[in-house]
Amino acid sequence: MAKLTFLGAAGTVTGSKYLVEAAGKKLLVDCGVFQGSHDLEERNLKPLPVSPATIDYCVLTHAHLDHCGWLPCLTRDGYKNRIYADPATIELTTLSLKDSGHLQEEDAERAKRKEKRSNPADLRPLYTTEDVEPMLKQLAPMPRSGGFDISPEFHLESYDAGHILGSCSFQLTIKEGGKNTTIIFSGDIGRYDQPILKDPQTPPNSDYLICESTYGDREHEAGDPLQILADTVNRIVKRGGSIVIPAFAIGRTQTFMYLLRQLEDEQRIPRIPVYVDSPMALSATDFYARHTEDHDLNMAALDSAHKDPLNLHEFHLTRTVDDSKKINDVKTPCIIISASGMVTGGRVLHHLANRLPDPKNAVILAGFQAEGSRGRALQEGAKILHLFGEAVPVSAEIITMGQFSAHAGKSELLRWCSGLTAAPKKAWLTHGEPSAAQALQAAIKDKFSWDVSVARYLDTVELV
Ligand SMILES: [Zn+2]
């Protein structure tokens, strides 16, 4: 009998890992790191409850670290087989994991120099760029659309999730004993009617459903994102301040760049320098041009108009630590976009250490901020942030812009679910903090009368 084990993203928003076992084979759907509180991140250091050497296949919904960031550990601990993902996800996962390896090395080096951590495990990177290389060789492309046989036991259909480039929802067909069982993995569900990315698609009716619930208890702030961004930039620049946006170099960064460029061209904001500070910084425009199937930017039309919607007038990519530090010397208004998005590590830490004490500056939080993360602390009004063993006063303005979230809000999650015209036999909610998952559970019961539960960490369920 097929079964499914929740190895992560159960009771929390990060660490997505689902183990499907059927016909004597094991398939891992996603392999993310836990992010947020210290206790949660400790889980990353522990071995998987199932030996990676016994897993036969792995498949990725998208390239965010909470869905792919534990892959180097999986390979290091014995996983020898292919990791399937669509071409854009492969490229982004490569970038993201190299970036993450570099940043973890940089963080560990800095921690060693300071030697202020009480736990020596904090001084070791979870993995290094060297650990990442062997795993990258296991990445194997699967089609962006249409069906794909992972093996005789597992068939996968991909659907646009509208969350980041390459992001998918899956319908998995499990073939066992002459019987087919279908299960949907929502992955992370994006937004409807947003710039650049296509709308999320709901896979067809299935026996079982695993659905994310990140914003299961909340709607995003209303309002025209373009106007809100213009007003914010103008207000901060007018008082001589700079803006720090914690984010990974691909995805929301381009949404910001696209809208900032539009505002610049319409002369609704002044032209100011924008720094994308990442060790693996790349030309986003080239990337988007290579993966036209993943977005609805009309690259050909834009090219013929000699206009690059993803490049700002004063745009800088910084790769080295020295270049990154030089941004500290910029005293006139600028925008700095740097990882990590939840301020759990990475170069954004030193930008915040430098910019937070000045009330002229602002921090824009656009992504989800997990419980226990520094990003959440900022969002909840912390007056002090601990960075590099120092207590940094938070005097800068902290702005949450849910309009730029890459995650569906509550009503969008329900809209996505309404794409299923028949009730699944059973649904489980994952990838949400308990209050969010429970709120979505109540809303789904109320609206669709489905049998829906909140998934529990390490629970195994039978798919009959
Ligand atoms: Zn995601």
XYZ file of C-alpha atoms and ligand atoms in Angstrom:
465
model
C 0.000 0.000 0.000
C 1.291 3.463 -0.884
C 2.142 5.743 1.992
C 3.322 9.260 2.573
C 5.505 10.659 5.361
C 5.729 14.341 6.252
C 9.456 14.908 6.754
C 9.120 18.678 6.888
C 6.832 21.696 6.335
C 4.406 20.173 8.843
C 3.499 22.545 11.660
C 5.899 25.063 10.162
C 6.477 26.942 6.921
C 9.878 25.577 5.963
C 11.768 22.309 5.451
C 9.455 20.879 2.741
C 10.122 17.141 2.328
C 7.516 14.499 1.504
C 8.421 10.837 1.205
C 6.154 8.699 -0.982
C 6.624 4.930 -0.725
C 4.931 2.560 -3.170
C 5.697 -0.713 -4.947
C 8.953 -1.028 -3.021
C 10.236 2.344 -4.249
C 10.802 5.637 -2.458
C 10.227 9.073 -3.992
C 11.132 12.290 -2.198
C 9.114 15.359 -3.202
C 11.183 18.471 -2.348
C 14.147 18.596 0.004
C 14.160 21.941 1.782
C 15.958 23.378 4.783
C 14.213 24.489 7.944
C 14.515 28.236 8.488
C 13.514 30.525 11.331
C 14.109 29.763 14.999
C 17.316 28.207 16.296
C 15.436 25.046 17.364
C 13.957 24.636 13.901
C 17.318 25.160 12.190
C 18.866 22.516 14.484
C 16.736 19.966 12.600
C 18.913 20.640 9.534
C 21.902 19.176 11.377
C 20.158 15.877 12.178
C 20.109 12.896 9.791
C 16.907 12.197 7.850
C 14.723 9.530 9.576
C 15.048 7.458 6.383
C 18.490 6.697 4.966
C 19.026 8.830 1.827
C 20.864 5.831 0.304
C 17.524 3.978 0.177
C 15.654 6.746 -1.688
C 15.166 6.022 -5.401
C 13.981 9.329 -6.848
C 13.705 12.985 -5.945
C 11.668 15.741 -7.596
C 11.501 19.494 -6.911
C 8.519 21.841 -7.094
C 10.687 24.993 -7.156
C 14.032 26.517 -6.258
C 13.401 28.265 -2.934
C 15.765 27.015 -0.228
C 12.938 25.760 1.957
C 12.183 23.346 -0.919
C 15.666 22.507 -2.233
C 18.219 23.770 0.317
C 18.846 20.431 2.072
C 19.812 18.627 -1.179
C 23.596 18.907 -0.577
C 23.086 17.110 2.769
C 20.901 14.455 1.083
C 23.682 13.682 -1.385
C 26.422 13.893 1.238
C 24.434 11.401 3.358
C 24.159 8.853 0.552
C 21.522 9.774 -2.032
C 22.908 8.627 -5.392
C 20.066 9.042 -7.886
C 18.558 11.764 -10.022
C 16.886 14.930 -8.833
C 14.224 15.906 -11.360
C 13.111 19.486 -11.900
C 12.043 21.672 -14.808
C 14.835 23.547 -16.640
C 14.289 26.940 -14.954
C 14.188 25.305 -11.526
C 17.436 23.471 -12.284
C 19.151 26.729 -13.220
C 17.753 28.559 -10.177
C 18.510 25.675 -7.803
C 22.104 25.654 -9.049
C 22.374 29.366 -8.448
C 20.560 29.261 -5.157
C 22.621 26.413 -3.672
C 25.977 27.797 -4.820
C 24.901 31.132 -3.363
C 23.799 29.446 -0.149
C 27.082 27.474 0.133
C 29.082 30.711 -0.303
C 26.948 32.620 2.181
C 27.155 29.860 4.779
C 30.942 29.828 4.421
C 31.008 33.630 4.769
C 28.717 33.477 7.833
C 30.789 30.714 9.478
C 34.039 32.608 8.829
C 32.610 35.756 10.328
C 31.300 33.819 13.347
C 34.727 32.218 13.841
C 36.405 35.627 13.759
C 33.988 36.936 16.367
C 33.957 33.665 18.355
C 30.989 34.893 20.285
C 28.723 31.912 19.649
C 28.213 29.582 22.589
C 27.359 26.586 20.398
C 30.318 25.416 18.239
C 27.823 23.866 15.775
C 26.868 27.443 14.899
C 30.394 27.966 13.589
C 30.167 25.143 11.017
C 28.393 25.783 7.768
C 25.567 23.285 7.112
C 27.361 22.694 3.823
C 30.004 24.380 1.711
C 30.236 25.096 -2.018
C 32.312 21.893 -2.241
C 29.384 19.874 -0.876
C 27.100 21.465 -3.441
C 29.040 20.425 -6.572
C 28.404 16.615 -6.517
C 24.696 17.190 -5.906
C 24.369 19.564 -8.862
C 25.435 16.713 -11.181
C 22.358 14.752 -10.099
C 19.915 17.423 -11.331
C 18.022 16.156 -14.373
C 15.509 18.104 -16.469
C 11.900 17.111 -16.814
C 9.377 18.737 -19.148
C 7.773 22.028 -18.064
C 4.379 20.779 -19.205
C 2.848 17.479 -20.201
C 3.423 14.216 -18.418
C 6.657 12.635 -17.302
C 7.354 9.049 -16.195
C 9.814 9.178 -13.324
C 9.681 5.370 -13.245
C 7.143 2.598 -13.945
C 5.638 3.330 -10.497
C 5.506 7.127 -10.560
C 4.081 9.441 -13.243
C 4.132 13.204 -12.791
C 2.133 16.019 -14.405
C 3.322 19.603 -13.805
C 1.167 22.724 -13.557
C 2.179 26.391 -13.235
C 2.200 27.422 -9.587
C 2.719 31.168 -10.334
C 5.037 31.512 -7.319
C 8.556 31.994 -8.758
C 10.048 31.175 -12.139
C 9.810 27.457 -12.809
C 7.521 26.820 -9.836
C 5.157 23.862 -10.233
C 2.297 22.078 -8.615
C 2.366 18.344 -9.270
C -0.200 15.668 -9.809
C 1.560 12.387 -9.016
C 0.067 9.101 -10.231
C 1.208 6.120 -8.198
C 0.903 2.802 -10.043
C 0.841 -0.182 -7.745
C -0.776 -3.629 -8.037
C -2.737 -2.679 -11.158
C -4.251 0.323 -9.378
C -3.644 4.033 -9.909
C -3.728 6.499 -7.023
C -3.387 10.234 -7.651
C -2.086 12.860 -5.272
C -1.610 16.589 -5.751
C 1.355 18.413 -4.238
C 0.505 22.110 -4.416
C 4.117 23.251 -3.888
C 3.977 26.950 -3.032
C 1.003 28.653 -4.646
C 1.560 32.132 -6.084
C -0.666 35.084 -6.865
C -3.265 35.753 -9.520
C -2.984 38.750 -11.880
C 0.578 39.728 -10.981
C 3.289 41.124 -13.236
C 5.750 38.754 -14.968
C 4.517 35.354 -13.715
C 1.618 33.349 -15.063
C -1.424 32.619 -12.899
C -1.416 29.490 -10.722
C -3.203 26.493 -12.263
C -5.017 23.900 -10.154
C -4.259 20.306 -11.189
C -7.305 18.122 -12.003
C -9.289 16.189 -9.412
C -7.208 13.676 -7.490
C -7.580 11.111 -4.742
C -5.434 13.067 -2.295
C -4.266 16.650 -1.857
C -1.293 18.183 -0.045
C -1.871 21.933 0.029
C 0.305 24.709 1.403
C -1.188 27.107 3.961
C 1.462 29.825 4.442
C -1.111 32.642 4.435
C -4.053 30.427 5.425
C -5.130 32.930 8.072
C -4.473 36.197 6.262
C -5.143 38.310 3.236
C -2.382 40.463 1.826
C -2.532 44.216 2.240
C -4.744 45.780 -0.408
C -3.720 48.623 -2.700
C -1.977 49.288 -5.985
C 1.595 47.960 -5.564
C 2.971 50.428 -8.096
C 1.541 53.455 -6.294
C 2.544 52.125 -2.875
C 6.102 51.526 -4.084
C 6.274 54.993 -5.670
C 4.995 56.675 -2.509
C 7.436 54.711 -0.335
C 10.503 55.389 -2.489
C 9.673 59.084 -2.762
C 9.091 59.429 0.969
C 12.379 57.719 1.940
C 14.470 59.453 -0.729
C 13.042 62.844 0.207
C 14.341 62.450 3.756
C 17.750 61.304 2.432
C 17.335 57.668 3.442
C 18.122 54.342 1.783
C 16.011 51.198 1.443
C 17.137 47.647 2.228
C 15.054 44.811 0.770
C 15.911 41.317 2.082
C 15.351 38.935 -0.885
C 17.076 36.327 -2.990
C 18.565 37.611 -6.286
C 15.943 36.043 -8.525
C 12.185 36.284 -8.333
C 10.817 39.096 -6.233
C 13.977 41.079 -7.009
C 12.929 41.227 -10.664
C 9.379 42.178 -9.749
C 10.788 45.138 -7.816
C 13.187 45.999 -10.642
C 10.417 45.763 -13.228
C 8.133 48.087 -11.269
C 10.924 50.493 -10.264
C 11.980 50.746 -13.920
C 8.396 51.476 -14.912
C 8.188 54.177 -12.227
C 11.504 55.659 -13.370
C 10.381 55.720 -17.006
C 7.122 57.389 -16.028
C 9.158 59.865 -13.918
C 7.158 58.992 -10.842
C 10.337 58.329 -8.817
C 13.871 59.723 -9.138
C 16.651 57.557 -10.577
C 18.688 56.215 -7.669
C 21.311 53.439 -7.539
C 19.940 49.925 -7.011
C 22.378 47.255 -5.759
C 21.644 43.541 -6.058
C 24.226 42.123 -3.669
C 24.789 38.416 -4.179
C 27.888 36.244 -4.678
C 26.144 34.513 -7.586
C 24.567 37.609 -9.095
C 23.582 37.039 -12.693
C 21.935 38.853 -15.509
C 18.297 38.338 -14.756
C 17.390 39.543 -18.225
C 19.331 36.701 -19.860
C 17.736 34.277 -17.490
C 14.218 35.435 -18.282
C 15.004 35.419 -22.006
C 16.073 31.753 -21.757
C 12.936 30.690 -19.898
C 10.160 32.420 -21.775
C 7.785 29.510 -21.109
C 7.772 30.449 -17.416
C 6.559 34.027 -17.565
C 4.385 36.365 -19.566
C 6.917 39.100 -20.323
C 6.966 39.631 -24.073
C 10.742 39.609 -24.514
C 10.650 39.945 -28.328
C 8.379 42.970 -28.298
C 10.400 44.573 -25.535
C 13.661 43.867 -27.304
C 12.421 45.456 -30.518
C 11.502 48.541 -28.521
C 15.110 48.621 -27.215
C 13.770 48.635 -23.732
C 14.910 46.297 -21.014
C 12.184 46.118 -18.367
C 14.407 44.280 -15.918
C 17.285 46.734 -15.910
C 17.178 49.960 -14.010
C 19.041 53.033 -15.109
C 21.504 52.866 -12.234
C 21.755 49.173 -11.568
C 24.737 47.396 -9.947
C 25.427 43.711 -9.346
C 27.977 43.033 -6.622
C 29.680 39.650 -6.363
C 32.638 39.951 -3.979
C 32.601 40.588 -0.246
C 34.709 43.716 -0.815
C 32.220 45.136 -3.325
C 29.444 44.299 -0.911
C 31.197 46.188 1.889
C 31.754 49.196 -0.389
C 27.982 49.674 -0.496
C 28.360 50.777 3.150
C 30.155 53.879 1.846
C 27.143 54.956 -0.223
C 25.681 57.787 1.827
C 23.186 59.112 -0.709
C 19.806 57.391 -1.162
C 19.999 53.941 -2.714
C 18.138 50.609 -2.742
C 19.962 47.446 -1.646
C 18.472 44.021 -2.407
C 20.272 41.173 -0.684
C 19.664 37.673 0.758
C 18.421 36.080 2.872
C 14.777 37.028 2.567
C 13.987 36.206 6.212
C 17.229 37.807 7.490
C 18.353 34.421 8.839
C 21.836 34.833 7.301
C 23.657 36.168 4.257
C 24.938 39.585 3.307
C 21.736 41.402 4.128
C 22.853 41.107 7.767
C 25.728 43.537 7.347
C 23.588 45.937 5.330
C 21.067 45.937 8.159
C 23.771 46.327 10.814
C 24.875 49.414 8.875
C 21.473 50.911 7.965
C 19.090 49.978 10.819
C 20.367 52.540 13.370
C 19.480 55.505 11.105
C 15.803 56.576 11.221
C 16.073 58.040 7.717
C 16.405 54.520 6.278
C 13.734 51.901 5.647
C 13.539 48.127 5.329
C 10.912 46.650 3.021
C 9.795 43.148 4.000
C 7.977 41.643 1.030
C 8.417 37.918 1.620
C 7.042 35.622 4.286
C 8.865 35.992 7.609
C 8.879 32.728 9.545
C 8.376 32.510 13.290
C 11.694 32.948 15.095
C 13.429 34.680 12.161
C 14.996 38.123 12.485
C 12.670 39.253 9.694
C 9.668 38.370 11.836
C 11.198 40.185 14.814
C 11.557 43.325 12.658
C 7.988 42.929 11.384
C 6.720 42.678 14.956
C 8.416 45.899 15.995
C 11.666 44.731 17.659
C 13.650 47.700 18.909
C 16.948 45.781 18.936
C 18.247 43.194 16.434
C 21.141 40.890 17.297
C 23.612 40.837 14.419
C 27.137 39.425 14.621
C 26.912 39.270 18.393
C 26.045 42.976 18.652
C 22.761 44.539 19.716
C 21.841 46.810 16.808
C 19.181 49.472 17.515
C 16.290 49.407 15.061
C 15.587 53.042 14.259
C 14.898 52.602 10.532
C 11.303 52.391 9.347
C 10.125 48.793 8.852
C 7.593 48.419 6.058
C 5.704 45.207 5.237
C 4.528 45.113 1.634
C 2.285 42.087 1.325
C 1.331 43.330 -2.130
C 4.670 41.895 -3.301
C 4.265 38.533 -1.614
C 4.974 35.515 -3.837
C 2.433 33.493 -1.828
C -1.311 33.303 -2.320
C -3.300 34.965 0.456
C -6.183 33.123 2.135
C -8.837 33.822 -0.504
C -6.371 32.994 -3.295
C -5.653 29.613 -1.644
C -9.387 28.967 -1.561
C -9.675 30.080 -5.199
C -6.933 27.584 -6.104
C -8.720 24.808 -4.179
C -11.991 25.645 -5.926
C -10.316 24.511 -9.165
C -10.941 20.966 -7.942
C -14.510 20.148 -8.910
C -14.660 16.965 -6.825
C -13.591 16.540 -3.226
C -10.348 14.647 -2.670
C -10.718 11.580 -0.409
C -8.474 13.371 2.019
C -6.494 16.608 2.099
C -3.592 17.618 4.343
C -2.435 21.154 4.936
C 1.281 21.792 5.162
C 3.752 24.670 4.917
C 2.004 26.890 7.443
C 2.396 27.841 11.051
C -0.269 26.091 13.172
C -2.632 29.078 13.342
C -2.492 29.574 9.548
C -3.018 25.888 8.775
C -5.927 25.634 11.231
C -7.601 28.740 9.836
C -7.380 27.368 6.302
C -8.633 23.975 7.503
C -11.740 25.644 8.964
C -12.279 27.702 5.805
C -11.962 24.628 3.526
C -14.354 22.604 5.689
C -16.798 25.465 5.650
C -16.602 26.166 1.908
C -16.060 22.685 0.409
C -16.900 20.221 3.223
C -13.699 18.283 2.489
C -12.025 15.838 4.847
C -9.007 17.994 5.611
C -6.348 17.733 8.334
C -3.309 19.695 9.365
C -0.228 17.544 8.627
C 1.955 16.584 11.592
C 5.748 16.389 11.457
C 7.005 12.809 10.855
C 3.458 11.369 10.560
C 2.979 8.627 7.992
C -0.391 8.349 6.263
C -1.735 5.588 4.027
C -2.867 6.325 0.500
C -5.423 3.580 -0.051
Zn 8.637 29.084 -2.284
